[in-house]
PDB file of C-alpha atoms and ligand atoms in Angstrom:
ATOM      1  CA  MET N   1      12.364  -0.803  18.266  1.00 92.00           C
ATOM      2  CA  THR N   2      11.671   0.053  21.881  1.00 91.00           C
ATOM      3  CA  GLU N   3      11.822  -2.402  24.769  1.00 92.00           C
ATOM      4  CA  VAL N   4       8.006  -2.421  24.959  1.00 93.00           C
ATOM      5  CA  GLU N   5       7.790  -3.325  21.279  1.00 93.00           C
ATOM      6  CA  ALA N   6      10.368  -6.082  21.698  1.00 95.00           C
ATOM      7  CA  ILE N   7       8.381  -7.505  24.620  1.00 95.00           C
ATOM      8  CA  GLU N   8       5.269  -7.398  22.446  1.00 94.00           C
ATOM      9  CA  LEU N   9       7.015  -9.415  19.731  1.00 95.00           C
ATOM     10  CA  ILE N  10       8.213 -11.980  22.267  1.00 95.00           C
ATOM     11  CA  GLU N  11       4.591 -12.324  23.448  1.00 93.00           C
ATOM     12  CA  ARG N  12       3.630 -12.950  19.807  1.00 93.00           C
ATOM     13  CA  LEU N  13       6.265 -15.668  19.552  1.00 93.00           C
ATOM     14  CA  LYS N  14       5.047 -17.230  22.803  1.00 91.00           C
ATOM     15  CA  ASN N  15       1.470 -17.330  21.592  1.00 90.00           C
ATOM     16  CA  ALA N  16       2.167 -18.418  18.046  1.00 88.00           C
ATOM     17  CA  CYS N  17       4.550 -21.283  18.718  1.00 88.00           C
ATOM     18  CA  THR N  18       3.714 -24.508  20.472  1.00 86.00           C
ATOM     19  CA  PHE N  19       7.051 -24.814  22.241  1.00 85.00           C
ATOM     20  CA  ASN N  20       9.105 -22.028  23.700  1.00 87.00           C
ATOM     21  CA  ARG N  21      11.844 -21.631  26.288  1.00 88.00           C
ATOM     22  CA  PHE N  22      11.039 -18.103  27.334  1.00 91.00           C
ATOM     23  CA  GLU N  23      10.561 -19.168  30.997  1.00 89.00           C
ATOM     24  CA  ASP N  24      14.326 -19.471  30.989  1.00 87.00           C
ATOM     25  CA  PRO N  25      15.391 -15.907  31.914  1.00 87.00           C
ATOM     26  CA  GLY N  26      18.574 -16.227  29.874  1.00 89.00           C
ATOM     27  CA  VAL N  27      16.623 -17.032  26.712  1.00 90.00           C
ATOM     28  CA  TYR N  28      14.125 -14.258  27.310  1.00 93.00           C
ATOM     29  CA  ALA N  29      16.878 -11.694  27.897  1.00 93.00           C
ATOM     30  CA  GLU N  30      18.743 -12.791  24.796  1.00 91.00           C
ATOM     31  CA  TYR N  31      15.701 -12.388  22.521  1.00 94.00           C
ATOM     32  CA  LEU N  32      14.906  -9.047  24.107  1.00 94.00           C
ATOM     33  CA  ARG N  33      18.432  -7.797  23.553  1.00 93.00           C
ATOM     34  CA  ALA N  34      18.556  -9.046  19.965  1.00 92.00           C
ATOM     35  CA  LEU N  35      15.143  -7.789  18.879  1.00 94.00           C
ATOM     36  CA  LYS N  36      15.785  -4.285  20.159  1.00 92.00           C
ATOM     37  CA  GLY N  37      18.443  -3.861  17.495  1.00 89.00           C
ATOM     38  CA  TYR N  38      15.899  -4.103  14.679  1.00 90.00           C
ATOM     39  CA  ASP N  39      12.974  -2.224  13.207  1.00 88.00           C
ATOM     40  CA  TYR N  40       9.655  -3.257  14.718  1.00 89.00           C
ATOM     41  CA  GLY N  41       7.506  -3.408  11.571  1.00 87.00           C
ATOM     42  CA  ARG N  42      10.033  -5.398   9.584  1.00 87.00           C
ATOM     43  CA  MET N  43      10.765  -7.778  12.421  1.00 90.00           C
ATOM     44  CA  ASP N  44       7.027  -8.318  12.824  1.00 91.00           C
ATOM     45  CA  ALA N  45       6.897  -9.331   9.146  1.00 88.00           C
ATOM     46  CA  ALA N  46       9.992 -11.515   9.599  1.00 89.00           C
ATOM     47  CA  ILE N  47       8.249 -13.344  12.468  1.00 91.00           C
ATOM     48  CA  ASP N  48       5.245 -13.953  10.193  1.00 88.00           C
ATOM     49  CA  ALA N  49       7.523 -15.453   7.568  1.00 86.00           C
ATOM     50  CA  ALA N  50       9.369 -17.680  10.059  1.00 87.00           C
ATOM     51  CA  ILE N  51       6.180 -18.929  11.714  1.00 87.00           C
ATOM     52  CA  GLU N  52       4.701 -19.727   8.342  1.00 85.00           C
ATOM     53  CA  GLU N  53       7.465 -22.293   7.904  1.00 81.00           C
ATOM     54  CA  ASP N  54       7.373 -23.743  11.414  1.00 80.00           C
ATOM     55  CA  SER N  55       4.935 -22.827  14.145  1.00 82.00           C
ATOM     56  CA  ARG N  56       5.977 -25.586  16.564  1.00 84.00           C
ATOM     57  CA  ASN N  57       9.216 -24.093  17.746  1.00 84.00           C
ATOM     58  CA  VAL N  58      10.172 -20.499  18.366  1.00 88.00           C
ATOM     59  CA  PRO N  59      12.420 -19.481  15.486  1.00 87.00           C
ATOM     60  CA  ALA N  60      16.057 -19.018  16.397  1.00 85.00           C
ATOM     61  CA  ILE N  61      17.303 -15.450  16.502  1.00 87.00           C
ATOM     62  CA  SER N  62      19.554 -16.195  13.541  1.00 85.00           C
ATOM     63  CA  LEU N  63      16.532 -17.335  11.498  1.00 85.00           C
ATOM     64  CA  LEU N  64      14.602 -14.201  12.443  1.00 88.00           C
ATOM     65  CA  VAL N  65      17.518 -12.054  11.355  1.00 86.00           C
ATOM     66  CA  LYS N  66      17.705 -13.905   8.057  1.00 84.00           C
ATOM     67  CA  LYS N  67      13.979 -13.430   7.434  1.00 84.00           C
ATOM     68  CA  TYR N  68      14.377  -9.803   8.413  1.00 86.00           C
ATOM     69  CA  LYS N  69      17.097  -9.354   5.815  1.00 83.00           C
ATOM     70  CA  ASP N  70      15.040 -11.177   3.178  1.00 78.00           C
ATOM     71  CA  ALA N  71      12.184  -8.783   3.899  1.00 72.00           C
ATOM     72  CA  LEU N  72      14.581  -5.866   3.426  1.00 71.00           C
ATOM     73  CA  ASN N  73      15.416  -7.055  -0.070  1.00 70.00           C
ATOM     74  CA  ALA N  74      11.844  -7.862  -1.030  1.00 62.00           C
ATOM     75  CA  PRO N  75       9.435  -5.330  -2.479  1.00 56.00           C
ATOM     76  CA  LYS N  76       7.485  -3.278   0.020  1.00 54.00           C
ATOM     77  CA  ASP N  77       4.193  -4.967  -0.694  1.00 50.00           C
ATOM     78  CA  ARG N  78       3.947  -8.390   0.796  1.00 48.00           C
ATOM     79  CA  PHE N  79       1.718  -9.449  -2.061  1.00 55.00           C
ATOM     80  CA  GLU N  80       3.668  -8.472  -5.081  1.00 67.00           C
ATOM     81  CA  VAL N  81       1.655  -7.086  -7.973  1.00 78.00           C
ATOM     82  CA  LYS N  82       2.948  -7.901 -11.433  1.00 84.00           C
ATOM     83  CA  ASN N  83       2.154  -6.525 -14.854  1.00 86.00           C
ATOM     84  CA  GLY N  84       0.809  -9.076 -17.310  1.00 88.00           C
ATOM     85  CA  GLU N  85       2.069  -6.952 -20.164  1.00 91.00           C
ATOM     86  CA  TYR N  86       5.052  -4.645 -20.282  1.00 92.00           C
ATOM     87  CA  CYS N  87       3.974  -1.106 -19.384  1.00 95.00           C
ATOM     88  CA  THR N  88       5.644   1.320 -21.762  1.00 94.00           C
ATOM     89  CA  VAL N  89       4.653   4.362 -19.706  1.00 95.00           C
ATOM     90  CA  CYS N  90       6.480   3.492 -16.494  1.00 93.00           C
ATOM     91  CA  ASP N  91       8.815   0.672 -17.598  1.00 92.00           C
ATOM     92  CA  ASP N  92       6.965  -1.666 -15.187  1.00 91.00           C
ATOM     93  CA  ARG N  93       8.117   0.332 -12.197  1.00 88.00           C
ATOM     94  CA  GLY N  94       4.644   1.657 -11.477  1.00 89.00           C
ATOM     95  CA  TYR N  95       5.768   5.221 -10.909  1.00 87.00           C
ATOM     96  CA  VAL N  96       7.835   8.073 -12.208  1.00 88.00           C
ATOM     97  CA  LEU N  97       9.855  10.435 -10.058  1.00 81.00           C
ATOM     98  CA  MET N  98       9.657  14.155 -10.601  1.00 79.00           C
ATOM     99  CA  LYS N  99      12.145  16.583  -9.150  1.00 75.00           C
ATOM    100  CA  GLU N 100      11.244  20.120  -8.339  1.00 75.00           C
ATOM    101  CA  VAL N 101      13.816  22.616  -7.192  1.00 77.00           C
ATOM    102  CA  GLN N 102      12.527  25.259  -4.847  1.00 75.00           C
ATOM    103  CA  LYS N 103      14.469  28.407  -4.081  1.00 78.00           C
ATOM    104  CA  SER N 104      14.988  29.287  -0.467  1.00 77.00           C
ATOM    105  CA  GLY N 105      17.165  32.378  -0.240  1.00 82.00           C
ATOM    106  CA  ASP N 106      20.390  31.398  -1.992  1.00 82.00           C
ATOM    107  CA  MET N 107      19.695  27.731  -1.600  1.00 79.00           C
ATOM    108  CA  ASP N 108      18.188  25.372  -4.152  1.00 79.00           C
ATOM    109  CA  ILE N 109      16.217  22.770  -2.294  1.00 74.00           C
ATOM    110  CA  PRO N 110      15.326  19.754  -4.406  1.00 72.00           C
ATOM    111  CA  TYR N 111      12.047  18.005  -3.710  1.00 70.00           C
ATOM    112  CA  GLN N 112      11.128  14.662  -5.118  1.00 71.00           C
ATOM    113  CA  TYR N 113       7.604  13.671  -5.983  1.00 76.00           C
ATOM    114  CA  VAL N 114       6.302  10.251  -6.796  1.00 82.00           C
ATOM    115  CA  LEU N 115       3.568   9.973  -9.416  1.00 89.00           C
ATOM    116  CA  TYR N 116       1.918   6.626  -9.912  1.00 91.00           C
ATOM    117  CA  CYS N 117       1.233   5.127 -13.314  1.00 94.00           C
ATOM    118  CA  PRO N 118      -2.524   4.641 -13.835  1.00 95.00           C
ATOM    119  CA  PHE N 119      -1.936   2.531 -16.961  1.00 95.00           C
ATOM    120  CA  CYS N 120      -0.867  -0.729 -15.335  1.00 93.00           C
ATOM    121  CA  PRO N 121      -1.634  -2.900 -12.257  1.00 89.00           C
ATOM    122  CA  VAL N 122       1.768  -2.233 -10.644  1.00 88.00           C
ATOM    123  CA  GLY N 123       1.161   1.488 -10.948  1.00 90.00           C
ATOM    124  CA  ARG N 124      -2.404   1.379  -9.690  1.00 89.00           C
ATOM    125  CA  SER N 125      -1.226  -0.544  -6.629  1.00 82.00           C
ATOM    126  CA  GLN N 126       0.938   2.460  -5.751  1.00 79.00           C
ATOM    127  CA  ALA N 127      -1.841   5.028  -5.720  1.00 82.00           C
ATOM    128  CA  TYR N 128      -2.073   6.527  -2.273  1.00 78.00           C
ATOM    129  CA  ASP N 129      -4.181   9.223  -0.723  1.00 78.00           C
ATOM    130  CA  GLY N 130      -3.547   9.713   2.981  1.00 77.00           C
ATOM    131  CA  ARG N 131      -6.521  12.074   3.201  1.00 80.00           C
ATOM    132  CA  ASN N 132      -9.046   9.328   2.500  1.00 76.00           C
ATOM    133  CA  ILE N 133      -7.862   6.647   4.893  1.00 72.00           C
ATOM    134  CA  SER N 134     -10.878   5.381   6.823  1.00 75.00           C
ATOM    135  CA  ASP N 135      -8.873   4.971  10.010  1.00 74.00           C
ATOM    136  CA  LYS N 136      -8.621   8.605  11.154  1.00 76.00           C
ATOM    137  CA  GLU N 137      -5.459   8.065  13.177  1.00 75.00           C
ATOM    138  CA  HIS N 138      -3.489   7.215  10.061  1.00 71.00           C
ATOM    139  CA  ARG N 139      -4.735  10.043   7.892  1.00 73.00           C
ATOM    140  CA  SER N 140      -2.073  12.305   6.486  1.00 74.00           C
ATOM    141  CA  PRO N 141      -1.803  15.029   3.859  1.00 74.00           C
ATOM    142  CA  TYR N 142       0.523  12.750   1.887  1.00 75.00           C
ATOM    143  CA  ILE N 143      -0.690  11.688  -1.551  1.00 79.00           C
ATOM    144  CA  VAL N 144       0.731   9.931  -4.586  1.00 84.00           C
ATOM    145  CA  PRO N 145      -1.175  11.382  -7.524  1.00 88.00           C
ATOM    146  CA  PRO N 146      -1.444   9.772 -10.967  1.00 93.00           C
ATOM    147  CA  LEU N 147       1.114  10.940 -13.507  1.00 93.00           C
ATOM    148  CA  THR N 148      -1.777  12.077 -15.702  1.00 94.00           C
ATOM    149  CA  GLU N 149      -2.082  15.067 -13.380  1.00 91.00           C
ATOM    150  CA  TYR N 150       1.240  16.292 -14.685  1.00 88.00           C
ATOM    151  CA  PHE N 151       1.571  14.766 -18.123  1.00 90.00           C
ATOM    152  CA  GLY N 152      -0.754  15.352 -21.060  1.00 92.00           C
ATOM    153  CA  ASP N 153      -1.142  12.859 -23.901  1.00 93.00           C
ATOM    154  CA  GLU N 154       2.009  14.051 -25.596  1.00 93.00           C
ATOM    155  CA  GLY N 155       4.066  13.827 -22.433  1.00 92.00           C
ATOM    156  CA  ILE N 156       2.827  10.295 -21.866  1.00 94.00           C
ATOM    157  CA  GLN N 157       3.733   9.433 -25.451  1.00 94.00           C
ATOM    158  CA  LEU N 158       7.256  10.695 -24.757  1.00 93.00           C
ATOM    159  CA  LEU N 159       7.515   8.431 -21.740  1.00 93.00           C
ATOM    160  CA  ARG N 160       6.385   5.522 -23.900  1.00 94.00           C
ATOM    161  CA  ASP N 161       8.892   6.395 -26.629  1.00 93.00           C
ATOM    162  CA  ALA N 162      11.749   6.705 -24.159  1.00 92.00           C
ATOM    163  CA  ASN N 163      11.002   3.353 -22.551  1.00 92.00           C
ATOM    164  CA  LEU N 164      10.522   1.594 -25.879  1.00 91.00           C
ATOM    165  CA  LYS N 165      13.831   2.958 -27.076  1.00 89.00           C
ATOM    166  CA  LYS N 166      15.456   1.764 -23.904  1.00 86.00           C
ATOM    167  CA  ARG N 167      14.006  -1.688 -24.540  1.00 85.00           C
ATOM    168  CA  ASN N 168      15.160  -1.732 -28.164  1.00 82.00           C
ATOM    169  CA  LYS N 169      18.530  -0.291 -27.336  1.00 73.00           C
ATOM    170  CA  LYS N 170      20.344  -2.379 -29.874  1.00 49.00           C
ATOM    171  CA  THR N 171      18.376  -1.271 -32.926  1.00 51.00           C
ATOM    172  CA  GLY N 172      20.772   1.653 -33.470  1.00 53.00           C
ATOM    173  CA  VAL N 173      18.045   4.227 -34.030  1.00 51.00           C
ATOM    174  CA  VAL N 174      19.192   7.813 -33.668  1.00 53.00           C
ATOM    175  CA  ARG N 175      18.074   8.981 -30.286  1.00 54.00           C
ATOM    176  CA  PRO N 176      17.600  12.453 -28.899  1.00 57.00           C
ATOM    177  CA  THR N 177      20.078  13.503 -26.258  1.00 59.00           C
ATOM    178  CA  GLU N 178      18.945  13.592 -22.694  1.00 60.00           C
ATOM    179  CA  LYS N 179      18.945  17.378 -22.857  1.00 61.00           C
ATOM    180  CA  GLU N 180      16.587  17.389 -25.836  1.00 62.00           C
ATOM    181  CA  PHE N 181      14.374  14.870 -24.126  1.00 61.00           C
ATOM    182  CA  GLN N 182      14.163  16.990 -21.001  1.00 63.00           C
ATOM    183  CA  ALA N 183      13.495  20.102 -23.069  1.00 62.00           C
ATOM    184  CA  ASN N 184      10.670  18.338 -24.916  1.00 60.00           C
ATOM    185  CA  LEU N 185       9.096  17.223 -21.702  1.00 61.00           C
ATOM    186  CA  GLN N 186       9.246  20.691 -20.263  1.00 56.00           C
ATOM    187  CA  THR N 187       7.485  22.201 -23.242  1.00 54.00           C
ATOM    188  CA  ILE N 188       4.721  19.665 -23.653  1.00 52.00           C
ATOM    189  CA  GLY N 189       3.982  18.606 -20.083  1.00 51.00           C
ATOM    190  CA  LYS N 190       0.405  19.544 -19.287  1.00 48.00           C
ATOM    191  CA  SER N 191       1.144  21.557 -16.191  1.00 46.00           C
ATOM    192  CA  ILE N 192       4.830  21.052 -15.578  1.00 49.00           C
ATOM    193  CA  SER N 193       6.516  24.152 -14.288  1.00 50.00           C
ATOM    194  CA  ASN N 194       9.958  24.967 -15.643  1.00 50.00           C
ATOM    195  CA  ASP N 195      11.430  23.623 -12.472  1.00 54.00           C
ATOM    196  CA  TRP N 196      10.088  20.139 -13.009  1.00 52.00           C
ATOM    197  CA  LYS N 197      12.482  17.574 -14.237  1.00 54.00           C
ATOM    198  CA  TYR N 198      11.699  14.052 -15.347  1.00 56.00           C
ATOM    199  CA  ASP N 199      14.018  12.025 -13.213  1.00 55.00           C
ATOM    200  CA  VAL N 200      14.907   8.646 -14.594  1.00 52.00           C
ATOM    201  CA  GLU N 201      18.082   7.230 -16.019  1.00 50.00           C
ATOM    202  CA  ILE N 202      17.700   8.021 -19.672  1.00 48.00           C
ATOM    203  CA  PRO N 203      19.789   5.597 -21.624  1.00 48.00           C
ATOM    204  CA  PHE N 204      20.735   7.742 -24.594  1.00 43.00           C
TER     205      PHE N 204
HETATM  206 ZN1   ZN K   1       2.761   1.563 -15.800  1.00 88.04          ZN
END
């Protein structure tokens, strides 16, 4: 983060905590120096987490760094959405990744697309359309469309089958090879171009 952002976070700490020692120039300089080494958004969240536990004293730098690291390991959403029932379409991940390879001269440039799963709460929480954000400043052309835009009923059934097989790995059923699975998807996907590839570790 920038110096200005670090100063902003120190102001937050001053206002949020009953006791602080920021009048001591040494303390102030030390927090400033430490905070600048981290990402602003995540550190802001880390401060929230630390203050939630104790809002009397300014959290030590070491505590902030710990909270920061915890936030790194946690899911992106602060309020985690969970599926009540296992979602066979997306394996409870809420999305599938599609890879498209675009030719640029002699180069193959792979692009990755995220499609959200409209069949479960985790998936629906990942729907995103930057074009419809009410706050104009944050609008963007970036969207996460539902996987139903790319998969027809049969394609979705294949996703279900693949995930169910993964779950019941030990039943010893004969499984198609990954190649066959990919080939099937290519032929039955509603509007999948030949360059699309279903990108998930297929356990066969
Ligand atoms: Zn799902």
